[in-house]
Amino acid sequence: MKKTLPAALVALAMTTPAALASETPSVAPDVADMPQVLRDIGLQVEGRRNDDDGIVEVWGTLPDGTRVEVHYSQRGVEDIEVRGRHATLPLEIIDNFVTEAAEIYPVLSHITRLTQIDQDDDGEVEMEGWTVDGRKVKAEFDRSGRLLDFERN
């Protein structure tokens, strides 16, 4: 009995929360390289995949339950898109891609539901969304933040 008691105590010690935590991989290192804009909108990462070109794909939810899929690299966010019929990105995110866009371009106030943002290698940004009356909108900006095109369909 004396020989098994120490072994049982060691086994019990290995199942304490502290011991289990040291063995359980943390999600934090997987998202440590995540761009700040994604942390700012409160993205809770549920999955992650890396491709051979250095592109990281993450998916998860925003605090309001909106499902989001994002691709990013060391250069930053390449695209962010919501999933779901009435889903929207927070409109404040626009300034992370085009500084002071809403103040400079009042036409952007027509966007009431932002569904996608793409940024290409040249720094050009394209945003898609919907107006309050259900019309699809697309805005395109050059790398300096100048509005190139605004379409309402």
Short mmCIF file of C-alpha atoms in Angstrom, two decimals:
data_model
loop_
_atom_site.label_atom_id
_atom_site.label_comp_id
_atom_site.label_asym_id
_atom_site.label_seq_id
_atom_site.Cartn_x
_atom_site.Cartn_y
_atom_site.Cartn_z
CA MET A 1 0.00 0.00 0.00
CA LYS A 2 2.85 2.40 0.79
CA LYS A 3 4.30 1.94 -2.69
CA THR A 4 1.03 2.77 -4.47
CA LEU A 5 0.11 5.83 -2.38
CA PRO A 6 3.01 8.00 -3.65
CA ALA A 7 2.22 6.96 -7.23
CA ALA A 8 -1.43 7.86 -6.69
CA LEU A 9 -0.45 11.26 -5.28
CA VAL A 10 1.78 11.95 -8.28
CA ALA A 11 -1.05 10.98 -10.63
CA LEU A 12 -3.46 13.21 -8.72
CA ALA A 13 -1.01 16.12 -8.85
CA MET A 14 -0.77 15.72 -12.63
CA THR A 15 -4.53 16.30 -12.97
CA THR A 16 -4.62 19.64 -11.16
CA PRO A 17 -5.76 22.62 -13.27
CA ALA A 18 -2.23 24.07 -13.26
CA ALA A 19 -0.73 20.83 -14.54
CA LEU A 20 -3.42 20.43 -17.19
CA ALA A 21 -3.03 24.04 -18.33
CA SER A 22 0.66 23.53 -18.95
CA GLU A 23 -0.12 20.61 -21.26
CA THR A 24 -3.11 22.14 -23.04
CA PRO A 25 -2.16 24.19 -26.11
CA SER A 26 -3.35 27.78 -25.97
CA VAL A 27 -5.19 29.53 -28.80
CA ALA A 28 -3.34 32.79 -28.10
CA PRO A 29 -0.07 31.82 -29.87
CA ASP A 30 -2.06 30.94 -32.99
CA VAL A 31 -3.54 34.44 -33.18
CA ALA A 32 -0.53 36.35 -31.87
CA ASP A 33 0.28 37.44 -35.43
CA MET A 34 -3.31 38.55 -36.08
CA PRO A 35 -3.55 42.16 -37.33
CA GLN A 36 -4.63 44.69 -34.70
CA VAL A 37 -7.77 45.63 -36.64
CA LEU A 38 -9.13 42.11 -36.05
CA ARG A 39 -8.48 42.38 -32.32
CA ASP A 40 -10.09 45.83 -32.32
CA ILE A 41 -13.37 44.47 -33.70
CA GLY A 42 -13.34 41.66 -31.13
CA LEU A 43 -12.90 38.72 -33.50
CA GLN A 44 -13.05 35.45 -31.54
CA VAL A 45 -11.10 32.98 -33.67
CA GLU A 46 -12.70 29.55 -34.01
CA GLY A 47 -10.42 28.14 -36.69
CA ARG A 48 -7.22 28.84 -38.53
CA ARG A 49 -5.45 27.55 -41.63
CA ASN A 50 -2.06 28.55 -43.09
CA ASP A 51 -1.27 28.14 -46.77
CA ASP A 52 2.08 27.74 -48.48
CA ASP A 53 2.15 31.39 -49.64
CA GLY A 54 2.16 32.83 -46.12
CA ILE A 55 -1.55 33.62 -46.18
CA VAL A 56 -3.43 32.91 -42.96
CA GLU A 57 -7.15 32.20 -43.04
CA VAL A 58 -9.09 32.60 -39.80
CA TRP A 59 -12.78 32.36 -39.12
CA GLY A 60 -14.86 33.09 -36.09
CA THR A 61 -17.42 35.43 -34.61
CA LEU A 62 -17.69 39.06 -33.61
CA PRO A 63 -19.11 40.01 -30.20
CA ASP A 64 -22.60 40.40 -31.72
CA GLY A 65 -22.48 36.86 -33.16
CA THR A 66 -21.65 37.85 -36.74
CA ARG A 67 -19.69 35.11 -38.51
CA VAL A 68 -16.52 36.37 -40.21
CA GLU A 69 -13.84 34.92 -42.49
CA VAL A 70 -10.50 36.72 -42.90
CA HIS A 71 -7.33 36.25 -44.95
CA TYR A 72 -4.18 38.06 -43.88
CA SER A 73 -0.43 37.98 -44.29
CA GLN A 74 2.54 39.88 -42.89
CA ARG A 75 1.40 42.84 -45.02
CA GLY A 76 -1.94 42.96 -43.19
CA VAL A 77 -5.56 42.04 -43.89
CA GLU A 78 -6.15 40.99 -47.48
CA ASP A 79 -9.87 40.44 -47.16
CA ILE A 80 -12.54 40.24 -44.52
CA GLU A 81 -16.04 39.00 -45.25
CA VAL A 82 -19.13 38.36 -43.17
CA ARG A 83 -21.22 35.22 -43.51
CA GLY A 84 -24.98 35.31 -43.24
CA ARG A 85 -27.86 37.08 -44.92
CA HIS A 86 -28.11 40.14 -42.66
CA ALA A 87 -24.58 40.10 -41.25
CA THR A 88 -22.47 43.25 -41.15
CA LEU A 89 -19.02 44.38 -40.19
CA PRO A 90 -18.78 47.30 -37.78
CA LEU A 91 -18.82 50.45 -39.94
CA GLU A 92 -15.98 51.90 -37.84
CA ILE A 93 -13.65 49.37 -39.45
CA ILE A 94 -13.63 51.47 -42.64
CA ASP A 95 -11.19 53.95 -41.07
CA ASN A 96 -8.69 51.13 -40.52
CA PHE A 97 -8.41 50.73 -44.28
CA VAL A 98 -9.09 54.28 -45.51
CA THR A 99 -8.36 56.91 -42.86
CA GLU A 100 -11.19 59.40 -42.28
CA ALA A 101 -13.07 58.04 -45.31
CA ALA A 102 -16.52 58.72 -43.87
CA GLU A 103 -15.65 62.37 -43.17
CA ILE A 104 -14.01 62.94 -46.55
CA TYR A 105 -16.59 61.07 -48.64
CA PRO A 106 -20.16 61.63 -47.39
CA VAL A 107 -21.45 59.21 -50.04
CA LEU A 108 -20.15 56.40 -47.80
CA SER A 109 -22.92 57.23 -45.33
CA HIS A 110 -25.22 55.34 -47.72
CA ILE A 111 -23.56 52.10 -46.59
CA THR A 112 -25.63 50.74 -43.72
CA ARG A 113 -24.42 47.16 -43.91
CA LEU A 114 -20.76 46.48 -44.71
CA THR A 115 -20.21 42.92 -45.92
CA GLN A 116 -16.71 42.75 -47.38
CA ILE A 117 -13.40 44.61 -47.55
CA ASP A 118 -10.55 43.61 -49.88
CA GLN A 119 -7.07 45.12 -49.99
CA ASP A 120 -4.73 44.19 -52.83
CA ASP A 121 -0.93 44.08 -52.90
CA ASP A 122 -0.81 47.66 -54.22
CA GLY A 123 -2.80 48.97 -51.25
CA GLU A 124 -6.01 49.57 -53.20
CA VAL A 125 -9.14 48.91 -51.15
CA GLU A 126 -12.57 47.73 -52.26
CA MET A 127 -15.58 47.69 -49.93
CA GLU A 128 -18.96 46.11 -50.54
CA GLY A 129 -22.20 46.42 -48.68
CA TRP A 130 -25.84 47.42 -48.79
CA THR A 131 -27.87 50.58 -48.42
CA VAL A 132 -30.86 50.92 -46.10
CA ASP A 133 -33.18 50.49 -49.10
CA GLY A 134 -31.53 47.19 -50.10
CA ARG A 135 -29.29 48.36 -52.92
CA LYS A 136 -25.85 46.81 -53.29
CA VAL A 137 -22.94 49.28 -53.07
CA LYS A 138 -19.26 49.06 -53.90
CA ALA A 139 -16.57 51.65 -53.15
CA GLU A 140 -13.02 51.54 -54.51
CA PHE A 141 -10.07 53.53 -53.15
CA ASP A 142 -6.50 53.96 -54.35
CA ARG A 143 -3.55 53.39 -52.02
CA SER A 144 -3.61 57.03 -50.87
CA GLY A 145 -7.27 56.75 -49.82
CA ARG A 146 -8.76 58.65 -52.75
CA LEU A 147 -12.21 57.40 -53.78
CA LEU A 148 -11.94 56.01 -57.32
CA ASP A 149 -15.43 54.64 -57.80
CA PHE A 150 -18.73 54.34 -55.96
CA GLU A 151 -21.45 52.15 -57.43
CA ARG A 152 -25.02 51.69 -56.28
CA ASN A 153 -27.02 48.91 -57.97
#
